[in-house]
XYZ file of N, CA and C in Angstrom:
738
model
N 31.314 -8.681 -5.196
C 29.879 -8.889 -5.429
C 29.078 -7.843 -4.651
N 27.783 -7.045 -5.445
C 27.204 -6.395 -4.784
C 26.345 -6.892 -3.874
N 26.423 -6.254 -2.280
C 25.754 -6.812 -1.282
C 24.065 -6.578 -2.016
N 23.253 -7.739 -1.556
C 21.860 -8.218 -1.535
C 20.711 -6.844 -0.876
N 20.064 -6.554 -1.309
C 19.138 -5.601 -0.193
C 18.208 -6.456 0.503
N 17.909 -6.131 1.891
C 17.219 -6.889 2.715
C 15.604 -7.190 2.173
N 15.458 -8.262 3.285
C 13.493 -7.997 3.164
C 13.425 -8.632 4.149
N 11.993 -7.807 4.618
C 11.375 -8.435 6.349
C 9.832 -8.337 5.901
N 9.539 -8.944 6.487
C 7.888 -9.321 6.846
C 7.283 -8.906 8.157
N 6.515 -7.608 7.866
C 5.430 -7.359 9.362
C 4.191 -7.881 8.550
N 4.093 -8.666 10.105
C 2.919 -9.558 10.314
C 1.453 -8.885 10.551
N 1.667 -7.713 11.360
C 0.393 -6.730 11.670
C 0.747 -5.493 11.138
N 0.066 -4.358 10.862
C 0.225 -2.617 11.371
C 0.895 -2.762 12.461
N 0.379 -3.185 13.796
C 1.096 -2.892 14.965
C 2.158 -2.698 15.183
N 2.652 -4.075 13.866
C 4.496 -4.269 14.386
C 5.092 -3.256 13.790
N 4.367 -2.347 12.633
C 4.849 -1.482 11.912
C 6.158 -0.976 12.824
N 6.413 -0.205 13.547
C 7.053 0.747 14.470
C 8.035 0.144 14.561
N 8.240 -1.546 14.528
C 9.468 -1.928 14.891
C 10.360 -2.144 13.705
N 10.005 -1.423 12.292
C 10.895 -1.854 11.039
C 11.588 -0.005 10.893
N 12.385 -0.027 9.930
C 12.902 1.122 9.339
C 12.159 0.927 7.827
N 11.630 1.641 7.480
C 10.813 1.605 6.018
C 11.604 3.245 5.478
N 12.608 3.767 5.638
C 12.793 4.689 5.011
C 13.933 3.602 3.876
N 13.959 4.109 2.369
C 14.426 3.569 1.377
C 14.283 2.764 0.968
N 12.561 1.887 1.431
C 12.174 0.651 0.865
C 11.176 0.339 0.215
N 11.387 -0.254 -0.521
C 9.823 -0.467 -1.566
C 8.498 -1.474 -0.280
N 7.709 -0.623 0.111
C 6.939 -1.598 0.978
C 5.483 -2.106 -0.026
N 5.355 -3.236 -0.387
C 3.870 -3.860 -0.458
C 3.532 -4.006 0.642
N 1.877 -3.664 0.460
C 0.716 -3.494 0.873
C 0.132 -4.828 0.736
N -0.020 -5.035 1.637
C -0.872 -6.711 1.646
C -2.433 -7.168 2.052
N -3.622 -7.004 1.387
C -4.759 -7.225 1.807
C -5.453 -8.256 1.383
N -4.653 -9.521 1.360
C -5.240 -10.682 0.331
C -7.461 -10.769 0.026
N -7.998 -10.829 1.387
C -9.362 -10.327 1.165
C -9.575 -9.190 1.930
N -10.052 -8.212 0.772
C -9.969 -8.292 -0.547
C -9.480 -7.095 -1.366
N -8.869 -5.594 -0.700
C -8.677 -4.533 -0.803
C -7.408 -4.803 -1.944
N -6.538 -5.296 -1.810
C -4.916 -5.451 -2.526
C -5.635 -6.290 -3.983
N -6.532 -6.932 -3.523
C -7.301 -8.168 -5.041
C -8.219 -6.792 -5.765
N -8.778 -5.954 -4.996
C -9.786 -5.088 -5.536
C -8.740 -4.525 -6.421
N -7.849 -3.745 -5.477
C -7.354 -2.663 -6.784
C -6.662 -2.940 -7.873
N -6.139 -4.747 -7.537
C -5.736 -5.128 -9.047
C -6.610 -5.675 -9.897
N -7.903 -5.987 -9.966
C -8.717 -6.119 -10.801
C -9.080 -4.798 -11.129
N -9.279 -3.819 -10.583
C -9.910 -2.633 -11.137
C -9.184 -2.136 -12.306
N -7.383 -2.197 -11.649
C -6.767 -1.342 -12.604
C -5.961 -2.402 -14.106
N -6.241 -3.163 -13.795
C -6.074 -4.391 -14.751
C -7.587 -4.517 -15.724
N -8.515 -4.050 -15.200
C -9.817 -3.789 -16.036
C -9.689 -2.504 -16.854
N -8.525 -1.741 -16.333
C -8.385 -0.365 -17.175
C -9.270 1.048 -16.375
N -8.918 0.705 -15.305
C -9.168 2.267 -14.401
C -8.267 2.762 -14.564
N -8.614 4.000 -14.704
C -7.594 5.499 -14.546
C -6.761 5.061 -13.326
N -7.385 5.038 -12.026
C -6.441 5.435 -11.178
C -7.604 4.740 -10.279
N -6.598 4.526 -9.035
C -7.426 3.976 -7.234
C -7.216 5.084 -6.575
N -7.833 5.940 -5.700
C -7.351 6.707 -4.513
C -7.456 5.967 -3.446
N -6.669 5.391 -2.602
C -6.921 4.830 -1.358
C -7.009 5.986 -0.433
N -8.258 5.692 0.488
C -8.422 6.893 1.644
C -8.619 5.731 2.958
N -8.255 6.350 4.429
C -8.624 6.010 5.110
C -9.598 6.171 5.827
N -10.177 7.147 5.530
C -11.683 7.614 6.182
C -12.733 7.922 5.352
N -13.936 7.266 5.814
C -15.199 7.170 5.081
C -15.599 8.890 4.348
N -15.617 9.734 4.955
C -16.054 11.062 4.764
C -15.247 11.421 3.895
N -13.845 10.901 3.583
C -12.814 11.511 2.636
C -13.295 10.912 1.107
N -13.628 9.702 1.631
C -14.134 8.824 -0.101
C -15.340 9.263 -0.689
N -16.384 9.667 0.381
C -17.507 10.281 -0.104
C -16.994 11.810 -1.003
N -16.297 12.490 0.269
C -15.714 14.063 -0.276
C -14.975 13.604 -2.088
N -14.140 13.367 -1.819
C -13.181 12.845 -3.169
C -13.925 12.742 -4.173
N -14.251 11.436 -4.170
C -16.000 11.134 -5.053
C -16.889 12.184 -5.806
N -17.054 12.934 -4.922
C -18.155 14.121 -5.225
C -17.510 14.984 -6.069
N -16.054 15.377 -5.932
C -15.033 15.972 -6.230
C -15.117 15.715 -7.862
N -14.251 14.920 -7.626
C -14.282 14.065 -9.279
C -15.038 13.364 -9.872
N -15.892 13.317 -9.294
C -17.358 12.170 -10.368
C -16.949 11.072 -10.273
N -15.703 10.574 -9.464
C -15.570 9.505 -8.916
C -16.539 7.755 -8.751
N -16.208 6.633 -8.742
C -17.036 5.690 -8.149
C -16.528 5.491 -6.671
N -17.221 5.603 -5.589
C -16.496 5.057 -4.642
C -17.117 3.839 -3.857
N -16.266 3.666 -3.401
C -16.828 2.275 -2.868
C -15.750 1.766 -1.245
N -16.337 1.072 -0.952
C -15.496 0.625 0.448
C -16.532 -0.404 1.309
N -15.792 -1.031 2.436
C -16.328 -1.202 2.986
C -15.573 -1.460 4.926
N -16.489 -1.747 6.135
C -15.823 -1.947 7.329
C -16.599 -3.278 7.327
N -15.434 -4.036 8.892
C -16.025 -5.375 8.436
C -16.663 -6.647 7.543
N -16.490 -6.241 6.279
C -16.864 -6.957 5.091
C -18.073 -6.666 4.481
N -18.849 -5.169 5.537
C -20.238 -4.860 4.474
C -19.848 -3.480 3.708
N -20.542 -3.418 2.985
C -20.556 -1.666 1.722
C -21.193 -0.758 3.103
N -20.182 0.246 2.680
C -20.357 1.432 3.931
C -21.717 2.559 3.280
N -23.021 2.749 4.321
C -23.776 3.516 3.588
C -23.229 5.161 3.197
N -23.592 5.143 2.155
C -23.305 6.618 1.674
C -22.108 6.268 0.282
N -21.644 5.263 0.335
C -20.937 4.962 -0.691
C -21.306 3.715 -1.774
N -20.917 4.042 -3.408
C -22.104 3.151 -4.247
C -21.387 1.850 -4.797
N -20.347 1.371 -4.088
C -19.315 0.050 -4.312
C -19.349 -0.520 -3.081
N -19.258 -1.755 -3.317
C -18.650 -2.333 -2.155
C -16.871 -2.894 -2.422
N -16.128 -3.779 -1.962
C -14.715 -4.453 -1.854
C -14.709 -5.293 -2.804
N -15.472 -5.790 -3.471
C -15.276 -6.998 -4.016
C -14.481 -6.676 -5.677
N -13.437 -7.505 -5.679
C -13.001 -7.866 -6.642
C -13.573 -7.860 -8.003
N -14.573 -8.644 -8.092
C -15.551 -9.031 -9.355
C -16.597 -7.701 -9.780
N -16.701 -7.170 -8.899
C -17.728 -6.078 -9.301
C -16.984 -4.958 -10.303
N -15.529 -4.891 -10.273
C -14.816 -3.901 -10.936
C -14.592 -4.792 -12.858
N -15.834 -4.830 -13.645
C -15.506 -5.428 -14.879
C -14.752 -4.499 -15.502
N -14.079 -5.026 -16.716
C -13.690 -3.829 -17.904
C -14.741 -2.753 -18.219
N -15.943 -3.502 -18.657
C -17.137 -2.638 -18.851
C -17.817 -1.782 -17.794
N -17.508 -1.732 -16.298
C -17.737 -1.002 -15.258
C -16.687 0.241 -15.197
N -15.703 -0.490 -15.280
C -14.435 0.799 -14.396
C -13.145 0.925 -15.415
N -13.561 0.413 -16.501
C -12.579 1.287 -17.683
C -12.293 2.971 -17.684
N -11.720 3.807 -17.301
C -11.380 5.076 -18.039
C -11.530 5.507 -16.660
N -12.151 4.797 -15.668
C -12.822 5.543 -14.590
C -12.274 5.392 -13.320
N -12.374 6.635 -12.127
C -11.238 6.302 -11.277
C -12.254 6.318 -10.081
N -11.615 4.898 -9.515
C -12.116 4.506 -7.945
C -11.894 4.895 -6.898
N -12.303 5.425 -5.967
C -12.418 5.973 -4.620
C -12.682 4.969 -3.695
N -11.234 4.375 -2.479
C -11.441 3.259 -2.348
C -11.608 3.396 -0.903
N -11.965 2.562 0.599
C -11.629 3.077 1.643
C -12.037 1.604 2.381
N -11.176 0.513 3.275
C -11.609 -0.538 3.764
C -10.766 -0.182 5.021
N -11.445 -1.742 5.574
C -11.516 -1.533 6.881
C -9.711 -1.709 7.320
N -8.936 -2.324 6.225
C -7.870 -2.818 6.843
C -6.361 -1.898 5.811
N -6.638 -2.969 4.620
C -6.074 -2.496 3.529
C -5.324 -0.632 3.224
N -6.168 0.156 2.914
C -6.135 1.517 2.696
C -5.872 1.837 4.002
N -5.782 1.291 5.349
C -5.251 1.611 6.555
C -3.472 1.564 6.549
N -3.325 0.527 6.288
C -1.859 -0.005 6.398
C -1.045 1.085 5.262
N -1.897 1.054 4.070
C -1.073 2.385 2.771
C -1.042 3.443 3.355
N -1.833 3.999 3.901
C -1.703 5.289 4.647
C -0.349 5.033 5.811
N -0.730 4.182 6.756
C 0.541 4.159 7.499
C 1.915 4.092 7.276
N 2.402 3.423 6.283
C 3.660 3.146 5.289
C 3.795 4.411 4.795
N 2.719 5.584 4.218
C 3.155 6.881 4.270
C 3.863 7.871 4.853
N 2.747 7.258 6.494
C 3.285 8.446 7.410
C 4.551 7.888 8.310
N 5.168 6.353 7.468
C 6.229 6.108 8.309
C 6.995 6.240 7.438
N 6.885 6.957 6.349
C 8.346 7.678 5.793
C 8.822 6.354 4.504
N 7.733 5.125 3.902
C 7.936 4.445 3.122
C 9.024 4.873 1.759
N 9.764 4.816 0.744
C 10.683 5.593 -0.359
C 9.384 5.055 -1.536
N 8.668 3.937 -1.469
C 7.728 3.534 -2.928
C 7.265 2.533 -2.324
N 5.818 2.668 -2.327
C 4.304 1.706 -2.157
C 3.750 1.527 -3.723
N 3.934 -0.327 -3.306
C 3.087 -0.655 -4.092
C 2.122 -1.743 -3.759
N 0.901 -2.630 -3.967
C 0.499 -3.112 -3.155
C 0.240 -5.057 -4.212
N 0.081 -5.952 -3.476
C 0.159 -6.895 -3.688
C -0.813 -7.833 -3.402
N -1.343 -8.784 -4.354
C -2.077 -10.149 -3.736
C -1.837 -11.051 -5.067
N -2.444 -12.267 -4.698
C -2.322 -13.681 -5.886
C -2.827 -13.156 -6.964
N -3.802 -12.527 -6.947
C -4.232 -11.780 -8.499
C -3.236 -11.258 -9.326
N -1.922 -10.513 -9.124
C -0.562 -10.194 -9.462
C 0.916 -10.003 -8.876
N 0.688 -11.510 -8.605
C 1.957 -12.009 -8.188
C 2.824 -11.629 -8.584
N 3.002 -12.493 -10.095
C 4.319 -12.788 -11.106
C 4.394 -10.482 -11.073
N 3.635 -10.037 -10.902
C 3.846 -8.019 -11.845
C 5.273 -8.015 -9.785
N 4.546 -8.117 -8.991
C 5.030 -7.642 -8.073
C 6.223 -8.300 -7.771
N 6.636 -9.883 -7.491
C 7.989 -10.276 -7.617
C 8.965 -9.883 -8.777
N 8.377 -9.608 -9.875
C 9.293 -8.874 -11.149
C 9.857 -7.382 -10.641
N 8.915 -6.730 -10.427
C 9.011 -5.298 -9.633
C 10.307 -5.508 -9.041
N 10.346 -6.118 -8.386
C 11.211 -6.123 -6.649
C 12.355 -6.763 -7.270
N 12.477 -7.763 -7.916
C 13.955 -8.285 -8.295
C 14.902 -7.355 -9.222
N 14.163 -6.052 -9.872
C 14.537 -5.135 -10.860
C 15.159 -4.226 -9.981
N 14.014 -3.883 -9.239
C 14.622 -2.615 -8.376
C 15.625 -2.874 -7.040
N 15.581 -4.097 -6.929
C 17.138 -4.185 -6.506
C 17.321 -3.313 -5.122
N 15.978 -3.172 -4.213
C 16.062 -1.965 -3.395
C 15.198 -3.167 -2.028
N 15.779 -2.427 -0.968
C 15.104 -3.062 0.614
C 13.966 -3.320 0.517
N 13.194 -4.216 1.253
C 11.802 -4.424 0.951
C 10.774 -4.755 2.278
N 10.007 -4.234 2.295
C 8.802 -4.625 4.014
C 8.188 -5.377 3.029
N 7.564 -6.402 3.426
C 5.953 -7.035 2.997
C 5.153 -6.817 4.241
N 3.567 -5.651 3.819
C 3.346 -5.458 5.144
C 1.827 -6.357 4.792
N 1.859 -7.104 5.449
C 0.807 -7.471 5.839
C -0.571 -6.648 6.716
N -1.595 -6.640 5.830
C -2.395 -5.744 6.497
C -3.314 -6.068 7.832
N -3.449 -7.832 7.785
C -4.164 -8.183 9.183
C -5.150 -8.043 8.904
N -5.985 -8.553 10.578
C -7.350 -7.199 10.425
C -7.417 -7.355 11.671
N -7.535 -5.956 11.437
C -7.769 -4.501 12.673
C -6.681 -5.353 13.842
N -5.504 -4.899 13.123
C -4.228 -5.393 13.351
C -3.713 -5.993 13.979
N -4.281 -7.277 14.123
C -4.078 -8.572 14.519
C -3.479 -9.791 13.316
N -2.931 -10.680 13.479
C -2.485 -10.961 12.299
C -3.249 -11.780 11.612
N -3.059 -12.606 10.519
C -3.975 -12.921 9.621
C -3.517 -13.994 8.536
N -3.911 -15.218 8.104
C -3.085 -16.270 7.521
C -3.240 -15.674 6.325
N -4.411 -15.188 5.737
C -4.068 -15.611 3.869
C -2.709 -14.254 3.369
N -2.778 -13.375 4.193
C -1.497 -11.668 3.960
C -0.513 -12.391 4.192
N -0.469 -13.368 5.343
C 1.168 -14.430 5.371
C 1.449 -15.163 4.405
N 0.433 -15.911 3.762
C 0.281 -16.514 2.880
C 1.048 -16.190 1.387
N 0.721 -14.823 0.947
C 0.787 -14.289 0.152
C 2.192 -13.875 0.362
N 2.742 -13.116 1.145
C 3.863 -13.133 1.283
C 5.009 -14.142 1.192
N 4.334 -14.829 1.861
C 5.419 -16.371 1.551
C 5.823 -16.566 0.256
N 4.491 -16.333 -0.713
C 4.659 -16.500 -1.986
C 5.834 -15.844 -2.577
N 5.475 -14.484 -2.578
C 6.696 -13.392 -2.535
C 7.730 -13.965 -2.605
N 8.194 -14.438 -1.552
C 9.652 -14.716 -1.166
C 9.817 -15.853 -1.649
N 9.362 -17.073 -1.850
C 9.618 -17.944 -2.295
C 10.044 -17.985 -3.930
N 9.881 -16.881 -4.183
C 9.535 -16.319 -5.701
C 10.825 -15.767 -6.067
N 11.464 -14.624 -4.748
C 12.937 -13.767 -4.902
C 13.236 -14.229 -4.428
N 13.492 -14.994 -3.229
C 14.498 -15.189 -1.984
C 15.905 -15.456 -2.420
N 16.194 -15.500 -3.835
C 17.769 -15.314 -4.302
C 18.045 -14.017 -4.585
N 17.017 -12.896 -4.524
C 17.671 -11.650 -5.158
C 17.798 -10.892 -3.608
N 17.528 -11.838 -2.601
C 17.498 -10.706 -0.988
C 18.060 -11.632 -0.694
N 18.717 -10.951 1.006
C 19.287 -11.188 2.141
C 18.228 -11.284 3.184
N 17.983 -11.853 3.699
C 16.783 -12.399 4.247
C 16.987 -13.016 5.283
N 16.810 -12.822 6.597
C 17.383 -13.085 8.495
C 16.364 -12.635 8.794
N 15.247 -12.777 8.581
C 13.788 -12.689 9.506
C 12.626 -13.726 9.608
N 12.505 -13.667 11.142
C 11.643 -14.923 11.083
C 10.404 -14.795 10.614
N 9.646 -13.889 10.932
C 8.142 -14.248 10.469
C 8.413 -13.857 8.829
N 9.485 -13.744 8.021
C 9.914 -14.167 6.359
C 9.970 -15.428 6.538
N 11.235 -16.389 7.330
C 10.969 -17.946 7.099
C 9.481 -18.165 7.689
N 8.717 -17.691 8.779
C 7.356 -18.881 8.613
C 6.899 -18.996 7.446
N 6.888 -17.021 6.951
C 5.320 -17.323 6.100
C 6.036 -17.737 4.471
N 6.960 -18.018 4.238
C 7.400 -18.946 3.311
C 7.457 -20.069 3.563
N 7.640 -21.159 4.371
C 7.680 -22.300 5.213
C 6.172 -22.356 4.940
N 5.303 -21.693 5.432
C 3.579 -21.995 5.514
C 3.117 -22.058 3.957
N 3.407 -21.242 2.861
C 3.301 -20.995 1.839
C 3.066 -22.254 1.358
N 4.976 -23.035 1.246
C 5.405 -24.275 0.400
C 4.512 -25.318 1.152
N 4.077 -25.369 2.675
C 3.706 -26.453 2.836
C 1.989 -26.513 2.375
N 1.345 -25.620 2.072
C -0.267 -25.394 1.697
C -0.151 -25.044 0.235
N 0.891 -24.523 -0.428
C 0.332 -24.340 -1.624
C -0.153 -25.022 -2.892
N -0.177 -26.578 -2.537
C -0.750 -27.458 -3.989
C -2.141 -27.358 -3.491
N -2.433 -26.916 -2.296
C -4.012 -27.188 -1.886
C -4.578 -25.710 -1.169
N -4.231 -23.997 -1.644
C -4.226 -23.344 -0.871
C -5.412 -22.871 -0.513
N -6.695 -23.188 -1.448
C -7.822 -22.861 -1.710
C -8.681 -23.433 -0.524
N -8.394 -24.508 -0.025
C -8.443 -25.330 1.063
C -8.238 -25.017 2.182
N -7.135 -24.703 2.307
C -6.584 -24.610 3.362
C -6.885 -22.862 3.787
N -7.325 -21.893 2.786
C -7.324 -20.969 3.294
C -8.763 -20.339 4.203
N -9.726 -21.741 3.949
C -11.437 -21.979 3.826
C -11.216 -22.334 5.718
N -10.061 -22.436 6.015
C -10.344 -22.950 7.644
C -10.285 -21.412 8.292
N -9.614 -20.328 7.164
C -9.306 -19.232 7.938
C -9.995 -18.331 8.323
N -10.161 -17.414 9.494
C -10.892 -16.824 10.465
C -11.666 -15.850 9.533
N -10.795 -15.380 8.653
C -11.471 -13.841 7.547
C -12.274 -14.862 6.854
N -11.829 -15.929 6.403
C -12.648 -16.782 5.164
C -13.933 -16.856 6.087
N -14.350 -17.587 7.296
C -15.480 -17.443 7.679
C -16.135 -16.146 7.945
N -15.420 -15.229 8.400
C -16.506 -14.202 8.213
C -16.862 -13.579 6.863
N -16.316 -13.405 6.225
C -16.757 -13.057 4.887
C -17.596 -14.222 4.380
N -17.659 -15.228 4.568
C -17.987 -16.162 3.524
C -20.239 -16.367 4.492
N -20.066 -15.512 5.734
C -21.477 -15.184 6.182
C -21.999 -13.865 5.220
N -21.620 -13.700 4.467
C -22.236 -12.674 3.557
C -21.767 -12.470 1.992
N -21.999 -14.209 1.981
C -21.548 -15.015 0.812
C -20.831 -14.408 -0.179
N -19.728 -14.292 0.438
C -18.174 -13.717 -0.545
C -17.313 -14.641 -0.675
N -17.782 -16.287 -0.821
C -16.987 -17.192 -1.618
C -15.908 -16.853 -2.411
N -16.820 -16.503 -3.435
C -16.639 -16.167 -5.115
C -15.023 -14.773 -5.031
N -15.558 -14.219 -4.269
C -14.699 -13.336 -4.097
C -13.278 -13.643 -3.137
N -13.455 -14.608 -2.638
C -12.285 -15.432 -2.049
C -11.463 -15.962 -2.785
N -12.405 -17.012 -3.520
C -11.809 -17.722 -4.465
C -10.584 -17.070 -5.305
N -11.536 -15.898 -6.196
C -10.767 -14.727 -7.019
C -9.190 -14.566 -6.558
N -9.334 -14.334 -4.992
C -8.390 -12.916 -4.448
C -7.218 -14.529 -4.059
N -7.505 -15.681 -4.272
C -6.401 -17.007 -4.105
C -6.028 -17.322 -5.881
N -6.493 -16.737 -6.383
C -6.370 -16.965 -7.937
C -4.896 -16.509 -8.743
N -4.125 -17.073 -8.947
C -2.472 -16.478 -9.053
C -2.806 -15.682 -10.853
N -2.363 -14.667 -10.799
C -1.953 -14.027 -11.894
C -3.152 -13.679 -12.898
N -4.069 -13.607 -11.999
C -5.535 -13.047 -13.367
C -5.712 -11.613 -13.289
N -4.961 -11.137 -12.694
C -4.888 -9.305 -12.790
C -3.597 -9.047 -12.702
N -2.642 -9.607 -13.914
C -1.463 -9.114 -12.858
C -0.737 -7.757 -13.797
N -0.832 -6.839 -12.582
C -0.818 -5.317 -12.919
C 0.373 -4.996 -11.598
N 0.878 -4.296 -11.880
C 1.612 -3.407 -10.877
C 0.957 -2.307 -10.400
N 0.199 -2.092 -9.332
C -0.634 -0.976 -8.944
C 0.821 0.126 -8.236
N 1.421 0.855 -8.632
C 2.157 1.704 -7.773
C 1.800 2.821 -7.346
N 1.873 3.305 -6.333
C 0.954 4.643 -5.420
C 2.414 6.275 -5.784
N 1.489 7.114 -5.995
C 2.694 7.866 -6.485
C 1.796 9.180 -5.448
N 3.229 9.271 -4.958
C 2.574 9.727 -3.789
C 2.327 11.341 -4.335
N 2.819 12.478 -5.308
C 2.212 13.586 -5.720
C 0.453 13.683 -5.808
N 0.377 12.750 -6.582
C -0.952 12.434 -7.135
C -1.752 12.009 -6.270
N -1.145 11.124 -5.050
C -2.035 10.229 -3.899
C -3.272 9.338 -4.620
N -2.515 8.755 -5.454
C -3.755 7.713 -6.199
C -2.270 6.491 -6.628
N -3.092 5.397 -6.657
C -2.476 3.765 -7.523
C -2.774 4.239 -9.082
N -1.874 3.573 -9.927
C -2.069 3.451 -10.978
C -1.137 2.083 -11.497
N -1.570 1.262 -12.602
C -0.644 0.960 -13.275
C 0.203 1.044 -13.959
N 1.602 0.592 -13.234
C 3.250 1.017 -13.929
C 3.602 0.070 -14.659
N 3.792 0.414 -15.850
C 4.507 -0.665 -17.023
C 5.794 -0.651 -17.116
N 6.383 0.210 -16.406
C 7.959 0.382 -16.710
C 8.605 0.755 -15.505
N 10.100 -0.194 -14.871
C 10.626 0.480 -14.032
C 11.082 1.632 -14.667
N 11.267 2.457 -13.761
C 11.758 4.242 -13.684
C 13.098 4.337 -13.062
């Protein structure tokens, strides 16, 4: 029998340093709301996402290509850029044909880092396209990080959350000996008939929800209403949607 390929769960960026990510498919985890943004966008029929990590690069880019860009730090729209994070703002009729210039405070942090730690294929993940990303991963048959993006890399329930999901989803197609994999599957099964709830006690849910991004919460806990495979190809340095393993 062919041996299983692993999967581990970092809980922050921080812990990044302590995994090997060379030959592994790592998701990107920003449950609110960066990982929910770019699968509504590109499930609305955008060309392409560029994730940047710095404000001046999304403006530059933007200008570049006639771009929309958008971003935000701490949960507000960064001035100088004409989007903010939210999920809902990317309709079919907004961002069809058209490619987003993206840059948050947490999210597009962690993709960049999985770069410069030598990742083999980024793709990124939330409840909006679950069922695209556990399909992904049971095909390709290859090692796996779930990185949780945190914020401002501290850890964070609803990115555990989501992960749990993950695994609860493959955990027969991996080999799996990591603990913060059993919590945040353990946390998953025990909140998920009520997760909408339970995710309303969490620290991001209150701050976002002071600059009434409910709606956009709600969305980014919503299983399978964008579900797209956003994969980052790193020539191009933009997400797009992949319909076909390669």
């Amino acid at each position: 029998m062919d041996k299983k390929p692993t999967l581990f769960t970092v809980l922050s960026p921080k812990l990044t340093d302590l995994y090997n990510l060379d030959g592994c498919i790592v998701v990107i985890i920003d449950v609110f709301r960066a990982t929910s943004t770019i699968a509504s966008a590109l499930y609305n029929g955008a060309e392409r996402v560029i994730p940047v990590a710095q404000v001046d690069a999304c403006i530059e880019i933007g200008k570049e290509l006639n771009a929309i860009t958008a971003g935000e730090r701490d949960g507000k729209i960064i001035e100088g850029l004409l989007h903010g994070n939210s999920p809902l703002e990317y309709s079919r009729e907004f961002i069809e044909n058209k490619t987003l210039v993206l840059t948050t405070t947490n999210g597009t942090q962690m993709l960049h880092l999985a770069l410069e730690r030598g990742a083999d294929e980024i793709i990124t993940g939330s409840f909006p396209n679950l069922n695209s990303v556990c399909a992904h991963l049971k095909l390709r048959r290859k090692n796996v990080i779930l990185a949780c993006s945190g914020w401002k890399n501290r850890f964070n329930m609803e990115d555990t959350l989501f992960a749990g999901a993950v695994i609860d989803n493959v955990k027969d197609f991996f080999e799996i000996h990591c603990d913060s994999s059993l919590m945040a599957q353990n946390l998953f099964k025990v909140q998920k008939k009520d997760l909408k709830t339970f995710a309303a006690l969490t620290t991001h849910w209150h701050r976002l929800a002071k600059y009434g991004l409910e709606n956009d919460m709600l969305y980014c806990l919503s299983e399978n209403v964008a579900d797209v495979l956003p994969f980052y190809d790193k020539t191009k340095q933009c997400l797009y949607s992949k319909t076909s393993i390669d």
